[in-house]
Short mmCIF file of C-alpha atoms in Angstrom, two decimals:
data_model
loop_
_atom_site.label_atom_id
_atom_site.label_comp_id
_atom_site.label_asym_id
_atom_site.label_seq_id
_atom_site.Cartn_x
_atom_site.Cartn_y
_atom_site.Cartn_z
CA UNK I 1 -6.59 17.17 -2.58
CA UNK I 2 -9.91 18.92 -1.52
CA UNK I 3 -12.31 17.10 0.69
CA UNK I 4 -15.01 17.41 -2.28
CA UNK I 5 -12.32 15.99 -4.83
CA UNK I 6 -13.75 13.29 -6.76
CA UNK I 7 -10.23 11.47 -6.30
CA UNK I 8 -10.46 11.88 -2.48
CA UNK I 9 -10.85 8.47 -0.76
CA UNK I 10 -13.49 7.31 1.48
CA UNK I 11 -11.70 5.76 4.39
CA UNK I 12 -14.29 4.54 5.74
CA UNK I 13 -14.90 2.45 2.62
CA UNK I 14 -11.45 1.40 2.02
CA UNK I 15 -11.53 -0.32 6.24
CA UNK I 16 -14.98 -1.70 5.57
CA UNK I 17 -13.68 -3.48 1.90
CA UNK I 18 -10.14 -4.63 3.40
CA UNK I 19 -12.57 -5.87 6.13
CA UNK I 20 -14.48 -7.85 4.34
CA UNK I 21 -11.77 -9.15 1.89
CA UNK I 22 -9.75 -10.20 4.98
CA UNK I 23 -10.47 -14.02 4.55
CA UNK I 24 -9.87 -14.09 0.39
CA UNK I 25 -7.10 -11.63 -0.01
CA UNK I 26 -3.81 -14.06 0.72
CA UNK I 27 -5.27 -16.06 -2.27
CA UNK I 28 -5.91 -13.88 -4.56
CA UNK I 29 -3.21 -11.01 -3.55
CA UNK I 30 -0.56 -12.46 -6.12
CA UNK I 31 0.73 -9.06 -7.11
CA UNK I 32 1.08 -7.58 -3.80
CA UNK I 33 2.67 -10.53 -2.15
CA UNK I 34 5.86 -10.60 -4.68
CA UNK I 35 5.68 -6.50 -4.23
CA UNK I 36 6.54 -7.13 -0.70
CA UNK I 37 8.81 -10.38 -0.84
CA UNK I 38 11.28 -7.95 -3.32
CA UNK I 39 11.08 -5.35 -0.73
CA UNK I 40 12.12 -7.48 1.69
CA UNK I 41 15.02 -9.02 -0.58
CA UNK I 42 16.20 -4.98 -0.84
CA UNK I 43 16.76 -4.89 2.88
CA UNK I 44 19.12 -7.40 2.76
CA UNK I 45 21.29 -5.17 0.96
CA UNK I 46 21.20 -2.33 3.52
CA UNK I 47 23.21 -2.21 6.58
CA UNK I 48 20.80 -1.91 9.59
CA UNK I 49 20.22 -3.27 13.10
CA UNK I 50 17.15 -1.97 13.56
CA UNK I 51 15.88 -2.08 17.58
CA UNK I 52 12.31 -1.21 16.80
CA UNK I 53 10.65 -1.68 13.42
CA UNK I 54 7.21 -0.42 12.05
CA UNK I 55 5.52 -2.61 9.51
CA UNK I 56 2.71 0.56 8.15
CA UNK I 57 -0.14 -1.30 6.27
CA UNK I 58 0.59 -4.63 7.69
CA UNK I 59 -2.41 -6.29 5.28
CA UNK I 60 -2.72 -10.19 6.74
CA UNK I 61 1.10 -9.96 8.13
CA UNK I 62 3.47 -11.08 5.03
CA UNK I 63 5.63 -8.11 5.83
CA UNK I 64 5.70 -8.30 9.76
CA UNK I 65 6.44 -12.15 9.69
CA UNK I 66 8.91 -11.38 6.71
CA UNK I 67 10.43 -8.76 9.50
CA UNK I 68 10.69 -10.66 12.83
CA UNK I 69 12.67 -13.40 10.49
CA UNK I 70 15.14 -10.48 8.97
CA UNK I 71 15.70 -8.84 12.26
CA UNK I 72 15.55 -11.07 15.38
CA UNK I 73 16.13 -9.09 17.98
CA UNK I 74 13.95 -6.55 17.23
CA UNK I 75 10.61 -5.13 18.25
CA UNK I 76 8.32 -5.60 15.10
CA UNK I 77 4.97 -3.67 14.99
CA UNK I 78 2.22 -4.58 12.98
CA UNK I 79 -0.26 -1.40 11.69
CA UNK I 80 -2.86 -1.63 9.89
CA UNK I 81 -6.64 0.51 8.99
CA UNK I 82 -8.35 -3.22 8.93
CA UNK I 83 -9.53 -4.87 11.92
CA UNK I 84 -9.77 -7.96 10.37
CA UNK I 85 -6.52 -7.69 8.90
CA UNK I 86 -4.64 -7.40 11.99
CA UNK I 87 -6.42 -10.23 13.07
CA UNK I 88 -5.04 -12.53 10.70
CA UNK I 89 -1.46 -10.68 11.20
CA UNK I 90 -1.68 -12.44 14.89
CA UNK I 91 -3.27 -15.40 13.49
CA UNK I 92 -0.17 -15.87 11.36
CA UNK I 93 2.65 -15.33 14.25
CA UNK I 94 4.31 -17.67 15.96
CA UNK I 95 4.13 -18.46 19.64
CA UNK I 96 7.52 -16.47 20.84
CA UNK I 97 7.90 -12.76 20.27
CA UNK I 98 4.53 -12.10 18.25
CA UNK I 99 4.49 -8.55 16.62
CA UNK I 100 2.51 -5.37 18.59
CA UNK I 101 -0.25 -4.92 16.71
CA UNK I 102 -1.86 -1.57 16.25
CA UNK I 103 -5.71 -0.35 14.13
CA UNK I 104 -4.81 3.07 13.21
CA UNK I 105 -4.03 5.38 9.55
CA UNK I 106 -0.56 6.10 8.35
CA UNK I 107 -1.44 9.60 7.84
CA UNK I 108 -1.97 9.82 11.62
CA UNK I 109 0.09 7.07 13.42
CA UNK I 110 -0.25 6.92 17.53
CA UNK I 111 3.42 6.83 17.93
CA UNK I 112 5.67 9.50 20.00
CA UNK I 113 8.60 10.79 18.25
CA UNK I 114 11.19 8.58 17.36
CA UNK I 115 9.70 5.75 18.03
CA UNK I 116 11.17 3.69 15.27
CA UNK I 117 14.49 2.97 13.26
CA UNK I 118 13.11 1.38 10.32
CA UNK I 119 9.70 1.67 8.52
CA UNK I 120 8.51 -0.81 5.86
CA UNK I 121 5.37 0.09 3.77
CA UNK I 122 4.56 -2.40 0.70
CA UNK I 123 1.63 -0.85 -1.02
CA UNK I 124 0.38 1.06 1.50
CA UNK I 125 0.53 5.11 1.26
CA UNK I 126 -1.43 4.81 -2.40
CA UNK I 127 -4.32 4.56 0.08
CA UNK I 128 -3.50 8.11 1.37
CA UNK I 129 -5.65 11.08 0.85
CA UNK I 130 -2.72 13.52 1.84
CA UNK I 131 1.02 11.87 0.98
CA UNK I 132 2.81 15.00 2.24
CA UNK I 133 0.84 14.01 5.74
CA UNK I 134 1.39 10.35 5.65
CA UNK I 135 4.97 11.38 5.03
CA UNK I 136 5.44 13.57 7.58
CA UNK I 137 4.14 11.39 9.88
CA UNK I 138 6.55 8.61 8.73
CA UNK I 139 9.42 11.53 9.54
CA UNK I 140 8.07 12.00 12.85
CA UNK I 141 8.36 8.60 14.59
CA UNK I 142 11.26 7.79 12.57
CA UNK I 143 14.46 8.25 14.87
CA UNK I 144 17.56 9.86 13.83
CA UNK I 145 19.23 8.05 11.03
CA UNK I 146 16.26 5.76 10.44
CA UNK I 147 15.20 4.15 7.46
CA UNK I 148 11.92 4.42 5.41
CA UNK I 149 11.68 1.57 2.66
CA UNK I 150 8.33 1.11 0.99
CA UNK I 151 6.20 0.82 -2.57
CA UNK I 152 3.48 1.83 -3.88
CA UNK I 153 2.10 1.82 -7.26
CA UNK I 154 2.01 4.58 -10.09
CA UNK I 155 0.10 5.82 -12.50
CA UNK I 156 0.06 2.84 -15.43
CA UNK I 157 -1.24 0.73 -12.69
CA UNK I 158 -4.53 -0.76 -14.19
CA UNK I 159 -4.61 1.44 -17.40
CA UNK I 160 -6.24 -0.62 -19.14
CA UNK I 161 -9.03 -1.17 -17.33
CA UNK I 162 -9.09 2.65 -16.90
CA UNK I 163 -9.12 2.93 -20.55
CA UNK I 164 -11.95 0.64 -20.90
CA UNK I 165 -14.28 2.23 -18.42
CA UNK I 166 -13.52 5.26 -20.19
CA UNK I 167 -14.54 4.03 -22.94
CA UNK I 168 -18.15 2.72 -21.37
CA UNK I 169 -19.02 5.85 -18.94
CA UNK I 170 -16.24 8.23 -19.17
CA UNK I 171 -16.23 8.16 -15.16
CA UNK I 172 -13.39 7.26 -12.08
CA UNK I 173 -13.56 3.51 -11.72
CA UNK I 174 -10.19 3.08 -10.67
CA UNK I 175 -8.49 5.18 -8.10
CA UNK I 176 -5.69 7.46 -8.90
CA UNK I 177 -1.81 6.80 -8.74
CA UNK I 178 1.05 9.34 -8.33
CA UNK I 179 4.19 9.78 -10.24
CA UNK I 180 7.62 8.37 -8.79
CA UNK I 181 9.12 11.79 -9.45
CA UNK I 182 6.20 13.72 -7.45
CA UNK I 183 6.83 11.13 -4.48
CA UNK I 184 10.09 11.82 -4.47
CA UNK I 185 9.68 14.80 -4.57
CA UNK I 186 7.28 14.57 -1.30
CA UNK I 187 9.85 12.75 0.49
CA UNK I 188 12.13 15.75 0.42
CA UNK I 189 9.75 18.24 1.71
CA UNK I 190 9.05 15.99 4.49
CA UNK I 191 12.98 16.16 5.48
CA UNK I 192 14.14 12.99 4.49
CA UNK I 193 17.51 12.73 3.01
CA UNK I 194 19.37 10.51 0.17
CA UNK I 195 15.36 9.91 -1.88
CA UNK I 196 16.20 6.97 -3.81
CA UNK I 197 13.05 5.73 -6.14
CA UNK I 198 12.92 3.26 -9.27
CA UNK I 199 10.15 1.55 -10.91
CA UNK I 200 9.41 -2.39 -12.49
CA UNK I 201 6.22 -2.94 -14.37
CA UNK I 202 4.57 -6.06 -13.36
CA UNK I 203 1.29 -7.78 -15.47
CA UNK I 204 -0.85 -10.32 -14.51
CA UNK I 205 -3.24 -12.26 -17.21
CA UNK I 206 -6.63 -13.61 -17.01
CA UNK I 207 -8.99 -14.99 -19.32
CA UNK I 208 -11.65 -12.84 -18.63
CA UNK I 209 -12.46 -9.35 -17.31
CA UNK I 210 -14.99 -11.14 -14.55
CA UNK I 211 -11.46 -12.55 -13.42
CA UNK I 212 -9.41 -9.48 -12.84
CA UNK I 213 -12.90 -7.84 -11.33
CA UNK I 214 -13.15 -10.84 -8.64
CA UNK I 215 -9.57 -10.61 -7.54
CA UNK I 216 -9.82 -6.57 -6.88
CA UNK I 217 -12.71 -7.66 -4.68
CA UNK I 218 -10.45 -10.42 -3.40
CA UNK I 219 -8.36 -8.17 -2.12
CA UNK I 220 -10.27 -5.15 -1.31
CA UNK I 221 -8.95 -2.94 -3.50
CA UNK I 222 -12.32 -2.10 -5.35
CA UNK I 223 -13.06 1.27 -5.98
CA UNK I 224 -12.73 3.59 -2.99
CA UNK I 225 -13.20 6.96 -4.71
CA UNK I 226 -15.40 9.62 -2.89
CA UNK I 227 -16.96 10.47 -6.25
CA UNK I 228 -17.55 6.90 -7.22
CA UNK I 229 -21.38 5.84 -8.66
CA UNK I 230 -23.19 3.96 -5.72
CA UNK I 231 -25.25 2.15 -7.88
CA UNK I 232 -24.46 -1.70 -8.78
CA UNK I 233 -22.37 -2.33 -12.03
CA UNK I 234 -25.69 -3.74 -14.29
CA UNK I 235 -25.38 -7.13 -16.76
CA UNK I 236 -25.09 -4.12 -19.52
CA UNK I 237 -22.36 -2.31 -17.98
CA UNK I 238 -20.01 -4.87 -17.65
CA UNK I 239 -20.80 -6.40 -21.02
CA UNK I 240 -20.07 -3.12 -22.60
CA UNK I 241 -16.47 -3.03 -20.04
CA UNK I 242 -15.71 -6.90 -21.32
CA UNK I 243 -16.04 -5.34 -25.07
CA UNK I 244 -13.94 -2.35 -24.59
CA UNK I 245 -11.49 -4.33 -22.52
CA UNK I 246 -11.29 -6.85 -25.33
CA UNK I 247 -8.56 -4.57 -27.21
CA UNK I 248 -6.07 -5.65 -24.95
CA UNK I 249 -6.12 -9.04 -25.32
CA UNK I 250 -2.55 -10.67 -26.56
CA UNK I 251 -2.31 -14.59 -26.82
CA UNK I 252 -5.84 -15.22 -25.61
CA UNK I 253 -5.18 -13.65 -22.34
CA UNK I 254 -6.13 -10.14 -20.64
CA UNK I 255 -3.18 -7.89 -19.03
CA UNK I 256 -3.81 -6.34 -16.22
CA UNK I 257 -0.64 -4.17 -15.66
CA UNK I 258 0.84 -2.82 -12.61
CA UNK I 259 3.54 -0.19 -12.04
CA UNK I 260 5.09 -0.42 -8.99
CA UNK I 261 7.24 2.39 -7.41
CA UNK I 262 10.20 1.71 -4.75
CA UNK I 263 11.37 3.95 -2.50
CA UNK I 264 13.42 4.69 0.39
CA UNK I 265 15.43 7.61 2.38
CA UNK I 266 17.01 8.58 5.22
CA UNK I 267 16.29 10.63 8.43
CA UNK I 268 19.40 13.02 9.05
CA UNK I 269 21.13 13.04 11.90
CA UNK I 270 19.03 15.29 14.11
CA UNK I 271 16.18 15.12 16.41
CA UNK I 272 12.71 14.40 14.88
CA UNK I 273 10.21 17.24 15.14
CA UNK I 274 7.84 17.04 17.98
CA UNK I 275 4.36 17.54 18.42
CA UNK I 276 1.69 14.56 17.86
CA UNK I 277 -1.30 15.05 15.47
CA UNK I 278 -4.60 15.96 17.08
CA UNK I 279 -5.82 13.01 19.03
CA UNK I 280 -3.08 10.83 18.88
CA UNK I 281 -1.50 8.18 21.40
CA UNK I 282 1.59 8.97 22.65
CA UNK I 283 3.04 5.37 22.88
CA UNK I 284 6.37 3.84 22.52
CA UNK I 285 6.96 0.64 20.73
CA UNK I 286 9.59 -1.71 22.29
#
């Protein structure tokens, strides 16, 4: 993805909005917290004593908190691009053994090499610009035999209210999703071994369009698109949305529909690759 792609997202936005949706997103993040509870439920099922653990995209700390409980004796870090977040990630912990917490991007993490045995990401790397980066990276500070278990979300995620800004301007209100198959796909080329991906399709109702439109803002995840319109969405505008988004509408409520992708794979059994990414931290966690 090209730098002037009008797909490309504006990190910079995407901080300031998880920022600012810091205090509302636990409320309204409905979706996302049963995401990650079922990805924790899936580790139960794998053999692993992890020593050191990397939570990437740690959002207000569901995951970490979920991980200190799952794996007691081990060193949980807590990542995430939000400031804010992290704050309430801390704010959340209890008084013995808090998680580290780190402000930095997954597709440049301030690790050393093989810093970790297990990384959990629950919708995190669908806020990447570069996948096969954020990948890589996840390779890199993974130790032999480690784990990577994470979701994101694919393309059917919010079609319909894709469709229905389609219908009013015919321009990207909604950012773009990749295909399970591609991702997969990615995780090979980043060395990983034993790719294992499925799929569920989650919906959540509302009565209204102004609903579904709050709780995106709720929990940041408004449009972060570097080709986005910087103007305001007028009265007109989201009339016209409302009516377009009004073919959806089964049993008096609105879907809103959500595909989310699972994954996880292996590091082989052989040293990581070295070398840091320009201007990184060479820390250890643990």
């Amino acid at each position: 993805m090209t730098d002037a792609s009008p797909y490309r997202l504006d990190k910079r936005r995407v901080r300031a909005t998880f920022d600012q949706a810091a205090s509302s997103y636990d409320e309204a993040a409905v979706l996302q917290r049963e995401a990650c509870s079922r990805l924790l439920e899936r580790l139960q099922w794998v053999k692993l004593d992890p020593a050191r653990v990397l939570d990437a995209g740690a959002g207000t700390g569901q995951g970490a908190h979920g991980l200190k409980r799952l794996y007691k004796g081990s060193r949980v870090v807590a990542l995430d691009l939000s400031p804010a977040m992290l704050r309430l990630t801390a704010k959340g912990a209890g008084w013995w053994r808090k998680p580290g917490l780190v402000c930095a991007d997954v597709e440049s993490l301030p690790f050393a090499d093989a810093s970790f045995d297990l990384i959990f990401s629950s919708l995190t790397v669908q806020w990447c610009n570069d996948l096969d980066r954020a990948l890589a990276e996840f390779r890199r500070v993974l130790s032999p035999q480690g784990l990577l278990m994470f979701t994101t979300l694919g393309p059917d995620t919010l079609v319909e209210l894709r469709r229905a800004w389609e219908v009013v301007d015919g321009r990207a209100h909604v950012n773009a999703f990749m295909d399970m198959h591609d991702i997969g796909d990615a995780l090979v080329r980043a060395g990983f071994a034993d790719p294992v991906m499925d799929v569920e399709r989650m919906t959540v109702t509302y009565p209204d369009v102004r609903g579904l439109m709050r709780d995106l803002k709720a929990i940041g995840a408004t449009n972060a698109l570097s080709g986005r319109g910087r103007g305001l969405t007028g009265p007109g505008r989201l009339r016209a949305l409302e009516a377009a988004y009004e073919e959806y509408r089964q049993e008096g409520l609105l879907p809103a529909s959500y595909e989310v992708v699972y994954g996880h794979a292996w590091v082989p059994d052989a040293p990581a690759p070295s070398g840091l990414p320009k201007g990184a931290i060479p820390i250890r966690a643990g």
